[in-house]
Tab-separated table of C-alpha atoms in Angstrom:
chain	number	residue	atom	x	y	z
A	1	MET	CA	-4.150	-5.968	13.611
A	2	ILE	CA	-1.738	-6.040	10.654
A	3	GLN	CA	-4.201	-8.102	8.595
A	4	LEU	CA	-6.851	-5.418	9.053
A	5	PHE	CA	-4.818	-3.146	6.786
A	6	LYS	CA	-5.091	-5.475	3.797
A	7	PRO	CA	-8.723	-4.728	2.873
A	8	LEU	CA	-8.218	-1.034	3.615
A	9	LEU	CA	-5.231	-0.809	1.274
A	10	ALA	CA	-7.099	-2.795	-1.375
A	11	HIS	CA	-10.011	-0.376	-1.122
A	12	LEU	CA	-7.736	2.660	-1.444
A	13	LEU	CA	-6.013	1.245	-4.519
A	14	CYS	CA	-9.397	0.604	-6.163
A	15	LEU	CA	-10.921	4.030	-5.540
A	16	PRO	CA	-12.012	5.678	-8.801
A	17	ILE	CA	-10.498	9.034	-7.799
A	18	PRO	CA	-7.044	10.379	-7.005
A	19	THR	CA	-6.274	10.143	-3.286
A	20	ILE	CA	-4.355	12.658	-1.204
A	21	ALA	CA	-2.989	12.041	2.282
A	22	ALA	CA	-2.869	15.366	4.142
A	23	LEU	CA	-0.565	14.890	7.132
A	24	PRO	CA	-0.815	17.629	9.769
A	25	GLY	CA	1.520	15.666	12.083
A	26	HIS	CA	3.308	12.330	12.401
A	27	ALA	CA	2.646	9.216	10.312
A	28	ALA	CA	4.329	6.273	12.006
A	29	ALA	CA	4.121	2.507	11.438
A	30	GLY	CA	0.644	1.762	10.071
A	31	GLY	CA	0.079	5.490	9.577
A	32	LEU	CA	3.043	5.603	7.226
A	33	VAL	CA	1.694	2.604	5.314
A	34	LEU	CA	-1.707	4.271	5.066
A	35	ALA	CA	-0.107	7.494	3.812
A	36	LEU	CA	1.945	5.613	1.203
A	37	ALA	CA	-1.218	3.969	-0.104
A	38	HIS	CA	-2.397	7.359	-1.391
A	39	ASP	CA	-1.478	8.844	-4.751
A	40	TYR	CA	-0.190	12.061	-3.209
A	41	LEU	CA	1.191	12.946	0.209
A	42	VAL	CA	1.164	16.505	1.570
A	43	MET	CA	3.036	17.207	4.825
A	44	ARG	CA	3.894	19.958	7.252
A	45	SER	CA	7.314	21.528	6.932
A	46	ASP	CA	7.441	22.671	10.554
A	47	ARG	CA	6.274	19.587	12.420
A	48	GLY	CA	5.673	15.875	11.993
A	49	VAL	CA	7.653	12.995	10.575
A	50	LEU	CA	7.246	9.866	8.513
A	51	TYR	CA	8.589	6.968	10.562
A	52	MET	CA	8.540	3.190	10.308
A	53	SER	CA	8.957	2.173	13.945
A	54	GLU	CA	8.862	-1.624	13.574
A	55	LEU	CA	12.652	-2.059	13.590
A	56	ASP	CA	12.929	-0.082	16.832
A	57	LEU	CA	10.057	-2.104	18.295
A	58	GLY	CA	11.497	-5.453	17.199
A	59	ALA	CA	8.624	-6.349	14.879
A	60	THR	CA	8.742	-7.645	11.318
A	61	LEU	CA	6.614	-6.374	8.469
A	62	PRO	CA	4.111	-8.278	6.333
A	63	ASP	CA	4.949	-8.843	2.684
A	64	TYR	CA	2.302	-6.435	1.454
A	65	PHE	CA	3.792	-3.540	3.520
A	66	ILE	CA	7.124	-4.103	1.780
A	67	ALA	CA	5.473	-4.494	-1.633
A	68	LEU	CA	3.696	-1.172	-1.108
A	69	ALA	CA	6.981	0.482	-0.125
A	70	LYS	CA	8.719	-0.956	-3.203
A	71	SER	CA	5.859	0.294	-5.366
A	72	LYS	CA	5.723	3.781	-3.904
A	73	ILE	CA	9.334	4.530	-2.909
A	74	GLY	CA	11.463	4.376	-6.039
A	75	SER	CA	14.869	4.708	-4.425
A	76	SER	CA	16.272	1.621	-2.728
A	77	SER	CA	18.463	3.818	-0.509
A	78	VAL	CA	15.399	5.751	0.685
A	79	ARG	CA	13.611	2.456	1.423
A	80	ARG	CA	16.690	1.304	3.318
A	81	ASP	CA	16.822	4.503	5.375
A	82	VAL	CA	13.117	4.398	6.211
A	83	PHE	CA	12.814	0.664	6.926
A	84	LEU	CA	16.307	-0.465	7.997
A	85	ARG	CA	17.555	2.679	9.683
A	86	GLY	CA	14.310	3.801	11.293
A	87	MET	CA	14.871	7.286	9.900
A	88	LYS	CA	12.365	9.933	10.969
A	89	VAL	CA	11.731	11.971	7.836
A	90	ARG	CA	10.528	15.578	8.134
A	91	GLY	CA	8.442	17.291	5.456
A	92	GLU	CA	11.098	19.108	3.421
A	93	THR	CA	13.332	16.037	3.471
A	94	ALA	CA	10.390	13.839	2.450
A	95	VAL	CA	9.877	16.050	-0.602
A	96	LYS	CA	13.578	15.821	-1.532
A	97	MET	CA	13.485	12.028	-1.067
A	98	GLY	CA	10.401	11.702	-3.274
A	99	LEU	CA	8.175	10.507	-0.419
A	100	ALA	CA	5.954	13.602	-0.329
A	101	GLU	CA	4.480	15.832	-3.006
A	102	SER	CA	4.947	19.004	-0.966
A	103	ALA	CA	5.523	20.390	2.539
A	104	HIS	CA	3.753	23.413	4.020
A	105	GLN	CA	3.772	25.568	7.129
A	106	GLY	CA	1.190	24.563	9.742
A	107	GLU	CA	-1.992	22.514	9.636
A	108	ASP	CA	-3.795	25.164	7.598
A	109	GLY	CA	-1.023	25.175	5.008
A	110	VAL	CA	-1.265	21.400	4.638
A	111	MET	CA	-5.042	21.443	4.300
A	112	GLU	CA	-5.040	24.337	1.823
A	113	ALA	CA	-2.420	22.601	-0.323
A	114	ALA	CA	-4.289	19.284	-0.223
A	115	VAL	CA	-7.588	20.928	-1.180
A	116	ARG	CA	-5.903	22.912	-3.969
A	117	LEU	CA	-4.276	19.740	-5.343
A	118	GLY	CA	-7.591	17.896	-5.092
A	119	GLU	CA	-9.352	20.652	-7.020
A	120	GLU	CA	-6.650	20.619	-9.714
A	121	LEU	CA	-6.952	16.860	-10.118
A	122	ALA	CA	-10.758	16.908	-10.070
A	123	ALA	CA	-10.776	19.588	-12.772
A	124	ARG	CA	-9.196	17.065	-15.131
A	125	ASN	CA	-12.496	15.165	-15.058
A	126	TRP	CA	-10.871	11.785	-15.652
A	127	ASP	CA	-12.889	8.596	-15.978
A	128	GLY	CA	-12.699	7.138	-12.472
A	129	ASP	CA	-12.738	3.507	-13.561
A	130	VAL	CA	-9.846	4.133	-15.934
A	131	TYR	CA	-7.946	5.964	-13.178
A	132	ALA	CA	-8.381	3.046	-10.760
A	133	GLU	CA	-7.322	0.462	-13.355
A	134	ILE	CA	-4.203	2.425	-14.284
A	135	ARG	CA	-3.315	2.792	-10.591
A	136	LYS	CA	-3.617	-0.970	-10.037
A	137	SER	CA	-1.547	-1.669	-13.173
A	138	LEU	CA	1.092	0.805	-12.025
A	139	TYR	CA	1.656	-1.230	-8.846
A	140	PRO	CA	1.375	-4.902	-9.909
A	141	GLU	CA	3.239	-6.404	-6.927
A	142	ILE	CA	1.063	-4.869	-4.220
A	143	SER	CA	-2.067	-5.346	-6.333
A	144	GLY	CA	-1.282	-9.056	-6.665
A	145	LEU	CA	-0.619	-9.515	-2.944
A	146	LEU	CA	-3.916	-7.793	-2.179
A	147	GLY	CA	-5.756	-10.035	-4.658
A	148	LEU	CA	-6.692	-7.188	-6.989
A	149	THR	CA	-7.276	-7.855	-10.645
A	150	THR	CA	-7.096	-5.407	-13.506
A	151	LYS	CA	-9.281	-5.035	-16.518
A	152	VAL	CA	-8.587	-3.385	-19.830
A	153	ILE	CA	-10.770	-0.422	-20.687
A	154	THR	CA	-10.625	0.650	-24.310
A	155	ILE	CA	-11.981	3.596	-26.215
A	156	SER	CA	-14.793	2.534	-28.492
A	157	LYS	CA	-14.369	5.473	-30.859
A	158	LEU	CA	-11.059	7.020	-31.814
């Protein structure tokens, strides 16, 4: 089952658009990994947690899960709390820890915020191929473990 995530994560990292994970509830184990694979994470403030349950279950994690966490969670103490303490992180705390972009009241609040953020990002009208290449370059460890390559895109006229 764990190996099934590899192509999914590779696909997400190669998408030519910004990605937003809108979490109306819990994201545990593989759900947390899937959420972290997105560019932005929007959560509920009143319900739901981010939780890596493998330690409590007695299971180890594949190298690419850890590489993704190292790429997306800048603080080593936050990584420690999530992965080695099994901390269940609620929305407001996730924002303070840098795990989530924002936290909102109720499912509707999450969806409205995610749509609003998506519209703001889409309005920038970025070149999708450039966006995808920058994303892969931003996370070289996970990109390498997933077998992704990067290419340089230059501007022909300055």
